CSV table of C-alpha atoms and ligand atoms in Angstrom, one decimal:
chain,number,residue,atom,x,y,z
A,1,UNK,CA,-3.5,15.5,22.1
A,2,UNK,CA,-3.5,12.2,20.1
A,3,UNK,CA,-3.4,9.0,22.2
A,4,UNK,CA,-0.8,6.4,21.3
A,5,UNK,CA,-3.6,4.3,19.7
A,6,UNK,CA,-4.8,7.3,17.7
A,7,UNK,CA,-1.3,7.8,16.4
A,8,UNK,CA,-1.0,4.2,15.4
A,9,UNK,CA,-4.3,4.4,13.6
A,10,UNK,CA,-3.1,7.5,11.7
A,11,UNK,CA,-0.1,5.6,10.5
A,12,UNK,CA,-2.4,2.7,9.5
A,13,UNK,CA,-4.8,5.0,7.7
A,14,UNK,CA,-1.9,6.6,5.8
A,15,UNK,CA,-0.5,3.2,4.9
A,16,UNK,CA,-3.8,2.3,3.4
A,17,UNK,CA,-3.9,5.6,1.4
A,18,UNK,CA,-0.3,5.0,0.1
A,19,UNK,CA,-1.2,1.4,-0.9
A,20,UNK,CA,-3.7,2.9,-3.4
A,21,UNK,CA,-0.9,4.8,-5.1
A,22,UNK,CA,0.3,2.2,-7.7
A,23,UNK,CA,1.5,2.0,-11.3
A,24,UNK,CA,-0.5,-1.2,-11.7
A,25,UNK,CA,-4.2,-1.8,-11.5
A,26,UNK,CA,-5.4,-3.6,-8.3
A,27,UNK,CA,-1.9,-4.5,-7.1
A,28,UNK,CA,0.7,-2.3,-5.4
A,29,UNK,CA,3.8,-1.5,-7.5
A,30,UNK,CA,5.9,1.7,-7.3
A,31,UNK,CA,9.2,1.5,-9.1
A,32,UNK,CA,11.8,4.2,-9.4
A,33,UNK,CA,10.8,7.0,-11.8
A,34,UNK,CA,7.2,5.9,-12.1
A,35,UNK,CA,4.4,8.5,-11.8
A,36,UNK,CA,3.0,6.4,-8.9
A,37,UNK,CA,6.2,6.8,-6.9
A,38,UNK,CA,6.2,10.5,-7.5
A,39,UNK,CA,2.6,10.7,-6.3
A,40,UNK,CA,3.5,8.7,-3.2
A,41,UNK,CA,6.4,11.0,-2.5
A,42,UNK,CA,4.2,14.1,-2.9
A,43,UNK,CA,1.4,12.6,-0.8
A,44,UNK,CA,3.9,11.9,2.0
A,45,UNK,CA,5.4,15.4,1.5
A,46,UNK,CA,1.9,16.9,2.1
A,47,UNK,CA,1.6,15.1,5.4
A,48,UNK,CA,5.1,16.3,6.4
A,49,UNK,CA,4.2,19.9,5.5
A,50,UNK,CA,1.0,19.6,7.5
A,51,UNK,CA,3.3,18.5,10.5
A,52,UNK,CA,5.2,21.8,10.0
A,53,UNK,CA,8.3,20.4,8.4
A,54,UNK,CA,10.3,22.1,5.7
A,55,UNK,CA,9.8,19.9,2.6
A,56,UNK,CA,11.9,19.4,-0.5
A,57,UNK,CA,12.9,16.8,-3.1
A,58,UNK,CA,16.6,16.2,-3.7
A,59,UNK,CA,18.3,15.7,-7.0
A,60,UNK,CA,17.7,11.9,-7.1
A,61,UNK,CA,14.1,12.3,-6.0
A,62,UNK,CA,14.1,11.5,-2.3
A,63,UNK,CA,11.7,13.3,-0.1
A,64,UNK,CA,13.6,15.4,2.5
A,65,UNK,CA,11.6,17.0,5.3
A,66,UNK,CA,13.3,18.8,8.2
A,67,UNK,CA,12.3,20.4,11.4
A,68,UNK,CA,12.8,24.2,11.2
A,69,UNK,CA,15.2,24.9,14.1
A,70,UNK,CA,18.9,25.7,13.9
A,71,UNK,CA,20.3,23.1,16.2
A,72,UNK,CA,23.9,22.2,15.2
A,73,UNK,CA,23.2,18.4,15.4
A,74,UNK,CA,21.1,16.5,12.9
A,75,UNK,CA,19.5,13.1,13.1
A,76,UNK,CA,18.1,11.3,10.0
A,77,UNK,CA,15.1,9.1,10.1
A,78,UNK,CA,13.2,7.3,7.3
A,79,UNK,CA,12.8,4.4,5.0
A,80,UNK,CA,11.7,3.9,1.4
A,81,UNK,CA,8.6,4.6,-0.6
A,82,UNK,CA,9.3,2.5,-3.7
A,83,UNK,CA,8.1,-1.1,-3.7
A,84,UNK,CA,8.6,-4.4,-5.4
A,85,UNK,CA,5.9,-5.5,-7.9
A,86,UNK,CA,2.7,-6.8,-6.3
A,87,UNK,CA,4.0,-5.6,-3.0
A,88,UNK,CA,2.7,-5.5,0.6
A,89,UNK,CA,1.8,-2.1,2.1
A,90,UNK,CA,4.2,-2.0,5.0
A,91,UNK,CA,7.7,-2.6,3.4
A,92,UNK,CA,9.3,0.8,3.6
A,93,UNK,CA,6.2,3.0,4.0
A,94,UNK,CA,5.7,1.8,7.6
A,95,UNK,CA,9.1,3.2,8.6
A,96,UNK,CA,8.6,6.5,6.8
A,97,UNK,CA,5.2,7.1,8.5
A,98,UNK,CA,6.2,6.0,12.0
A,99,UNK,CA,9.3,8.3,11.7
A,100,UNK,CA,7.1,11.2,10.5
A,101,UNK,CA,4.7,10.7,13.4
A,102,UNK,CA,7.5,10.7,16.0
A,103,UNK,CA,9.2,13.7,14.5
A,104,UNK,CA,5.9,15.6,14.5
A,105,UNK,CA,5.4,14.6,18.2
A,106,UNK,CA,8.9,15.4,19.4
A,107,UNK,CA,8.1,19.1,20.0
A,108,UNK,CA,10.5,22.1,20.3
A,109,UNK,CA,12.7,20.8,23.2
A,110,UNK,CA,15.0,19.1,20.7
A,111,UNK,CA,18.8,19.0,20.9
A,112,UNK,CA,19.0,18.2,17.2
A,113,UNK,CA,17.2,18.9,14.0
A,114,UNK,CA,15.3,15.9,12.7
A,115,UNK,CA,15.2,15.1,9.0
A,116,UNK,CA,12.7,12.6,7.6
A,117,UNK,CA,13.8,11.0,4.3
A,118,UNK,CA,11.5,9.0,2.1
A,119,UNK,CA,13.9,7.1,-0.1
A,120,UNK,CA,13.1,6.7,-3.8
A,121,UNK,CA,14.8,3.4,-4.6
A,122,UNK,CA,15.6,0.8,-2.0
A,123,UNK,CA,14.3,-2.2,-3.9
A,124,UNK,CA,16.3,-1.8,-7.1
A,125,UNK,CA,13.5,-3.3,-9.1
A,126,UNK,CA,14.0,-1.3,-12.2
A,127,UNK,CA,17.8,-1.0,-12.5
A,128,UNK,CA,18.7,-4.1,-10.3
A,129,UNK,CA,20.9,-1.9,-8.1
A,130,UNK,CA,19.6,-1.2,-4.7
A,131,UNK,CA,19.9,1.8,-2.3
A,132,UNK,CA,20.1,4.4,-5.1
A,133,UNK,CA,18.4,7.1,-2.9
A,134,UNK,CA,20.3,6.4,0.3
A,135,UNK,CA,23.6,6.0,-1.5
A,136,UNK,CA,23.1,9.5,-2.9
A,137,UNK,CA,22.5,10.9,0.6
A,138,UNK,CA,25.3,8.9,2.2
A,139,UNK,CA,27.7,10.2,-0.5
A,140,UNK,CA,28.5,6.8,-2.0
A,141,UNK,CA,26.5,6.9,-5.2
A,142,UNK,CA,28.7,5.5,-8.0
A,143,UNK,CA,28.4,7.8,-11.1
A,144,UNK,CA,29.1,4.7,-13.3
A,145,UNK,CA,25.6,3.6,-12.3
A,146,UNK,CA,24.1,6.4,-14.4
A,147,UNK,CA,24.8,4.3,-17.5
A,148,UNK,CA,22.7,1.4,-16.2
A,149,UNK,CA,19.7,0.6,-18.4
A,150,UNK,CA,16.3,-0.8,-17.4
A,151,UNK,CA,14.4,-3.5,-19.4
A,152,UNK,CA,13.2,-0.9,-21.9
A,153,UNK,CA,16.7,0.4,-22.5
A,154,UNK,CA,16.2,3.7,-20.6
A,155,UNK,CA,19.3,4.8,-18.8
A,156,UNK,CA,19.3,5.6,-15.1
A,157,UNK,CA,20.4,9.2,-15.8
A,158,UNK,CA,17.3,9.6,-18.0
A,159,UNK,CA,15.1,8.1,-15.3
A,160,UNK,CA,16.5,10.5,-12.7
A,161,UNK,CA,15.5,13.4,-15.0
A,162,UNK,CA,12.0,11.9,-15.6
A,163,UNK,CA,11.7,11.7,-11.8
A,164,UNK,CA,12.2,15.5,-11.5
A,165,UNK,CA,15.9,15.2,-10.5
A,166,UNK,CA,19.2,16.1,-12.0
A,167,UNK,CA,21.9,13.4,-12.5
A,168,UNK,CA,24.6,16.2,-12.6
A,169,UNK,CA,23.6,17.5,-9.2
A,170,UNK,CA,23.6,14.3,-7.2
A,171,UNK,CA,26.4,15.7,-4.9
A,172,UNK,CA,23.8,18.1,-3.6
A,173,UNK,CA,21.9,15.1,-2.0
A,174,UNK,CA,24.8,14.4,0.3
A,175,UNK,CA,24.1,15.0,4.0
A,176,UNK,CA,26.7,17.1,5.7
A,177,UNK,CA,28.7,15.0,8.2
A,178,UNK,CA,29.3,17.8,10.6
A,179,UNK,CA,26.9,17.4,13.6
A,180,UNK,CA,25.3,14.3,12.0
A,181,UNK,CA,24.2,11.9,14.8
A,182,UNK,CA,23.3,9.1,12.4
A,183,UNK,CA,20.3,7.4,10.8
A,184,UNK,CA,17.4,5.5,12.4
A,185,UNK,CA,15.0,3.2,10.5
A,186,UNK,CA,11.9,1.4,11.6
A,187,UNK,CA,10.9,-1.5,9.3
A,188,UNK,CA,8.8,-4.6,9.3
A,189,UNK,CA,10.9,-7.7,10.0
A,190,UNK,CA,10.0,-9.5,6.8
A,191,UNK,CA,10.8,-12.8,8.5
A,192,UNK,CA,9.3,-15.1,11.2
A,193,UNK,CA,11.8,-14.6,14.2
A,194,UNK,CA,9.8,-12.0,16.2
A,195,UNK,CA,6.5,-13.8,15.8
A,196,UNK,CA,8.1,-17.1,16.9
A,197,UNK,CA,9.6,-15.4,19.9
A,198,UNK,CA,6.3,-13.7,20.8
A,199,UNK,CA,8.0,-10.2,20.6
A,200,UNK,CA,6.5,-7.2,18.8
A,201,UNK,CA,9.9,-5.5,18.3
A,202,UNK,CA,13.5,-6.4,17.7
A,203,UNK,CA,16.8,-4.5,17.3
A,204,UNK,CA,18.7,-5.2,14.1
A,205,UNK,CA,22.2,-6.5,14.8
A,206,UNK,CA,23.4,-6.5,11.1
A,207,UNK,CA,22.1,-6.4,7.6
A,208,UNK,CA,23.1,-9.1,5.1
A,209,UNK,CA,25.3,-8.3,2.2
A,210,UNK,CA,24.0,-8.9,-1.3
A,211,UNK,CA,25.3,-9.6,-4.8
A,212,UNK,CA,23.0,-9.1,-7.8
A,213,UNK,CA,23.9,-10.6,-11.1
A,214,UNK,CA,22.5,-10.4,-14.6
A,215,UNK,CA,23.0,-13.6,-16.6
A,216,UNK,CA,22.3,-14.3,-20.3
A,217,UNK,CA,22.4,-17.7,-21.8
A,218,UNK,CA,23.0,-17.4,-25.6
A,219,UNK,CA,22.1,-20.4,-27.8
A,220,UNK,CA,20.5,-20.5,-31.2
A,221,UNK,CA,16.9,-19.8,-32.0
A,222,UNK,CA,15.4,-22.3,-34.4
A,223,UNK,CA,12.2,-24.0,-35.6
A,224,UNK,CA,10.4,-26.0,-33.0
A,225,UNK,CA,9.1,-28.4,-35.5
A,226,UNK,CA,12.1,-29.1,-37.7
A,227,UNK,CA,15.1,-29.0,-35.4
A,228,UNK,CA,16.0,-32.5,-34.0
A,229,UNK,CA,16.4,-32.6,-30.3
A,230,UNK,CA,20.1,-33.6,-30.7
A,231,UNK,CA,20.8,-30.5,-32.8
A,232,UNK,CA,19.4,-27.8,-30.5
A,233,UNK,CA,21.2,-25.1,-28.5
A,234,UNK,CA,18.2,-24.2,-26.3
A,235,UNK,CA,18.9,-21.3,-24.0
A,236,UNK,CA,15.9,-21.9,-21.8
A,237,UNK,CA,16.7,-25.5,-21.0
A,238,UNK,CA,20.2,-24.3,-20.0
A,239,UNK,CA,18.6,-21.6,-17.8
A,240,UNK,CA,16.2,-24.2,-16.3
A,241,UNK,CA,19.2,-26.4,-15.4
A,242,UNK,CA,21.0,-23.4,-13.9
A,243,UNK,CA,18.0,-22.4,-11.7
A,244,UNK,CA,17.8,-25.8,-10.1
A,245,UNK,CA,21.6,-26.1,-9.7
A,246,UNK,CA,21.6,-22.6,-8.0
A,247,UNK,CA,18.9,-23.8,-5.6
A,248,UNK,CA,20.8,-27.0,-4.7
A,249,UNK,CA,24.1,-25.2,-4.4
A,250,UNK,CA,22.7,-22.5,-2.0
A,251,UNK,CA,21.0,-25.3,0.1
A,252,UNK,CA,24.3,-26.9,0.6
A,253,UNK,CA,26.1,-23.8,1.9
A,254,UNK,CA,25.0,-22.7,5.4
A,255,UNK,CA,24.1,-19.0,5.8
A,256,UNK,CA,23.6,-18.5,2.1
A,257,UNK,CA,20.4,-17.7,0.2
A,258,UNK,CA,20.3,-17.5,-3.6
A,259,UNK,CA,17.3,-16.6,-5.7
A,260,UNK,CA,16.6,-16.4,-9.5
A,261,UNK,CA,13.8,-13.8,-9.4
A,262,UNK,CA,13.4,-12.8,-13.0
A,263,UNK,CA,13.7,-14.8,-16.2
A,264,UNK,CA,13.0,-13.7,-19.7
A,265,UNK,CA,12.9,-15.6,-23.0
A,266,UNK,CA,14.0,-13.0,-25.6
A,267,UNK,CA,11.8,-12.9,-28.7
A,268,UNK,CA,9.7,-15.8,-27.3
A,269,UNK,CA,7.1,-17.7,-29.3
A,270,UNK,CA,5.6,-21.1,-28.8
A,271,UNK,CA,7.0,-22.5,-32.0
A,272,UNK,CA,10.6,-21.1,-31.6
A,273,UNK,CA,13.4,-22.8,-29.7
A,274,UNK,CA,14.6,-20.1,-27.2
A,275,UNK,CA,17.8,-18.6,-28.5
A,276,UNK,CA,18.5,-16.1,-25.6
A,277,UNK,CA,17.4,-16.2,-22.0
A,278,UNK,CA,18.1,-13.5,-19.5
A,279,UNK,CA,17.8,-14.1,-15.8
A,280,UNK,CA,18.8,-12.4,-12.5
A,281,UNK,CA,20.5,-14.0,-9.5
A,282,UNK,CA,20.4,-12.5,-6.0
A,283,UNK,CA,22.9,-14.0,-3.5
A,284,UNK,CA,22.9,-13.0,0.2
A,285,UNK,CA,24.7,-13.7,3.4
A,286,UNK,CA,25.7,-12.1,6.7
A,287,UNK,CA,29.3,-13.2,5.9
A,288,UNK,CA,30.9,-11.4,2.9
A,289,UNK,CA,33.5,-14.1,2.3
A,290,UNK,CA,30.8,-16.8,2.2
A,291,UNK,CA,28.7,-14.7,-0.2
A,292,UNK,CA,31.6,-14.2,-2.6
A,293,UNK,CA,32.4,-17.9,-2.6
A,294,UNK,CA,28.7,-18.7,-3.2
A,295,UNK,CA,28.6,-16.3,-6.1
A,296,UNK,CA,31.8,-17.7,-7.6
A,297,UNK,CA,30.3,-21.3,-7.3
A,298,UNK,CA,27.2,-20.2,-9.1
A,299,UNK,CA,29.2,-18.6,-11.9
A,300,UNK,CA,31.2,-21.8,-12.3
A,301,UNK,CA,28.0,-23.8,-12.5
A,302,UNK,CA,26.4,-21.5,-15.1
A,303,UNK,CA,29.5,-21.5,-17.3
A,304,UNK,CA,29.8,-25.3,-17.1
A,305,UNK,CA,26.2,-25.7,-18.1
A,306,UNK,CA,26.7,-23.4,-21.0
A,307,UNK,CA,29.8,-25.1,-22.2
A,308,UNK,CA,28.3,-28.6,-22.0
A,309,UNK,CA,25.3,-27.4,-24.0
A,310,UNK,CA,27.4,-25.5,-26.5
A,311,UNK,CA,26.0,-22.1,-25.5
A,312,UNK,CA,27.6,-18.8,-24.7
A,313,UNK,CA,27.0,-17.0,-21.5
A,314,UNK,CA,27.3,-13.4,-20.2
A,315,UNK,CA,27.7,-13.1,-16.4
A,316,UNK,CA,27.6,-9.5,-15.1
A,317,UNK,CA,27.7,-8.5,-11.5
A,318,UNK,CA,25.4,-5.5,-11.3
A,319,UNK,CA,25.9,-4.7,-7.7
A,320,UNK,CA,27.5,-5.8,-4.5
A,321,UNK,CA,26.9,-4.5,-1.0
A,322,UNK,CA,28.8,-5.7,2.0
A,323,UNK,CA,27.2,-7.0,5.2
A,324,UNK,CA,26.6,-4.1,7.5
A,325,UNK,CA,26.8,-4.1,11.3
A,326,UNK,CA,24.5,-1.6,13.1
A,327,UNK,CA,25.9,1.1,15.3
A,328,UNK,CA,26.3,-0.2,18.9
A,329,UNK,CA,25.5,3.1,20.6
A,330,UNK,CA,22.3,3.7,18.5
A,331,UNK,CA,21.3,0.0,19.1
A,332,UNK,CA,21.8,0.5,22.8
A,333,UNK,CA,19.5,3.6,22.7
A,334,UNK,CA,16.8,1.4,20.9
A,335,UNK,CA,17.4,-1.3,23.6
A,336,UNK,CA,16.9,1.1,26.5
A,337,UNK,CA,13.7,2.5,24.8
A,338,UNK,CA,12.4,-1.1,24.4
A,339,UNK,CA,13.1,-1.9,28.0
A,340,UNK,CA,11.5,1.4,29.2
A,341,UNK,CA,8.4,0.3,27.3
A,342,UNK,CA,8.5,-3.0,29.3
A,343,UNK,CA,9.6,-4.9,26.2
A,344,UNK,CA,12.4,-7.5,25.7
A,345,UNK,CA,15.1,-6.1,23.4
A,346,UNK,CA,15.7,-9.0,21.1
A,347,UNK,CA,18.6,-8.7,18.6
A,348,UNK,CA,17.7,-9.9,15.1
A,349,UNK,CA,19.8,-10.1,12.0
A,350,UNK,CA,18.3,-8.9,8.7
A,351,UNK,CA,18.4,-11.0,5.6
A,352,UNK,CA,16.6,-8.2,3.7
A,353,UNK,CA,18.5,-5.1,2.5
A,354,UNK,CA,17.7,-1.7,4.0
A,355,UNK,CA,18.7,1.9,3.3
A,356,UNK,CA,20.5,1.8,6.7
A,357,UNK,CA,23.1,-0.4,5.0
A,358,UNK,CA,24.1,2.4,2.7
A,359,UNK,CA,24.8,4.7,5.6
A,360,UNK,CA,26.8,2.1,7.5
A,361,UNK,CA,28.8,1.4,4.3
A,362,UNK,CA,29.6,5.2,4.2
A,363,UNK,CA,30.8,5.1,7.9
A,364,UNK,CA,27.6,6.9,9.2
A,365,UNK,CA,26.2,5.3,12.4
A,366,UNK,CA,22.8,3.7,11.7
A,367,UNK,CA,20.4,1.4,13.6
A,368,UNK,CA,17.1,-0.2,13.0
A,369,UNK,CA,14.0,-1.3,14.9
A,370,UNK,CA,12.2,-4.3,13.5
A,371,UNK,CA,8.4,-4.7,13.9
A,372,UNK,CA,6.8,-8.2,13.9
A,373,UNK,CA,5.1,-9.2,10.7
A,374,UNK,CA,2.5,-11.8,10.4
A,375,UNK,CA,3.8,-15.3,9.5
A,376,UNK,CA,7.0,-13.7,8.2
A,377,UNK,CA,5.3,-12.8,4.9
A,378,UNK,CA,6.8,-9.9,2.9
A,379,UNK,CA,7.2,-8.9,-0.7
A,380,UNK,CA,3.6,-10.1,-1.0
A,381,UNK,CA,0.2,-8.4,-0.7
A,382,UNK,CA,-0.5,-10.4,2.5
A,383,UNK,CA,2.2,-8.6,4.4
A,384,UNK,CA,0.7,-7.4,7.7
A,385,UNK,CA,1.6,-5.6,10.9
A,386,UNK,CA,-0.8,-5.4,13.7
A,387,UNK,CA,-2.0,-2.0,15.1
A,388,UNK,CA,-0.7,-2.7,18.6
A,389,UNK,CA,2.8,-3.4,17.1
A,390,UNK,CA,2.7,-0.1,15.2
A,391,UNK,CA,1.8,1.5,18.5
A,392,UNK,CA,4.8,-0.2,20.2
A,393,UNK,CA,7.2,0.9,17.5
A,394,UNK,CA,6.0,4.5,17.9
A,395,UNK,CA,6.5,4.4,21.7
A,396,UNK,CA,10.0,3.1,21.2
A,397,UNK,CA,11.0,5.6,18.6
A,398,UNK,CA,9.6,8.4,20.7
A,399,UNK,CA,11.8,7.1,23.6
A,400,UNK,CA,14.9,7.1,21.4
A,401,UNK,CA,14.2,10.6,20.2
A,402,UNK,CA,13.7,11.9,23.7
A,403,UNK,CA,17.1,10.4,24.7
A,404,UNK,CA,19.3,11.3,21.8
A,405,UNK,CA,17.7,14.1,19.9
B,501,LIG,C1,14.7,-5.4,-0.3
B,501,LIG,O1,13.6,-5.6,0.3
B,501,LIG,C2,15.6,-6.4,-0.4
B,501,LIG,O2,16.1,-7.0,0.6
B,501,LIG,O3,15.8,-6.8,-1.6
B,502,LIG,MN1,12.2,-2.5,2.6
B,503,LIG,MN1,11.5,-4.8,0.1
């Protein structure tokens, strides 16, 4: 029988193995539809099969692995296996592997069947719309999203096919509501609160809502040597002004964060005045009304900058997810399990998005356990969770499964 430390080490070893599965040399990147993501899903599927689970991939490409009994109730557990570019190794994969370990350890005295889900697109890196995998399972996938295109012009529908799925069969991903107890997710905190409090674990109270926007400033390309400064319609200087204005605007509104994370000069060359610049804006808040006001303010700023500089602008809201409050009963089960392990059940809000939010938005109870991360660093290769904290998370999830499933 594996000791708690052995189990944490197994999770750690698997995290290291998964970190080698990447679409880019020497950094970790696994975006939706990439061969690397499919390999990571398959590798995790092989571990789930070794643990005796019945494994399949659904029509959008999520890994689904179930215990083999016929209990009427079902509890979902999981997190995501896609990553941002140049990612850390814990974001998403930690929750999948801790859940797998706890499902495998639960044994036959279950009241409910346990289903592990390795979601295929939580980050939204490729199509700028997040929770594709979990929305398909929760039943809130918007078929309009099938027309979304990535930077190379490939439609989401095509990417689903390339991922081994079928965009016409997405309804088959939906989890039946009958007997569904809810969804549990373990995730690294991605912020500094637990470390500052000296606590290894926290219970997520709510997940911030987000708005993602695609913006394009359209000026006029021209010769860098011959066009006088007063006659230019430079899309990049407009974008630069907007990036700084967005930062100042978000700083002035409490509870708001706004980020320009991608910027691209179209047809760029060092001797050409930039004619078109595309950028992305990500706005988040725990308060939906405040987030909408902030997004509106940013749109107004962008349009005024474009007008003053005689540019055109395209402003397209690509996705919006509301703030999501975790289920009080499932949170209470996490709290009892933390207390039973002699811990202090600290409630923590999440500024990051999580697949749990897609379930909450669909009216399915969901709760999350946060695990301390070093210096609050995430979406960065230095992301780190200590072995003892993985062990603590396993003990708490074991406790919750014993109680509710
Ligand atoms: C995912 O990590 C997100 O919050 O964007
Ligand atoms: Mn994540
Ligand atoms: Mn992430």
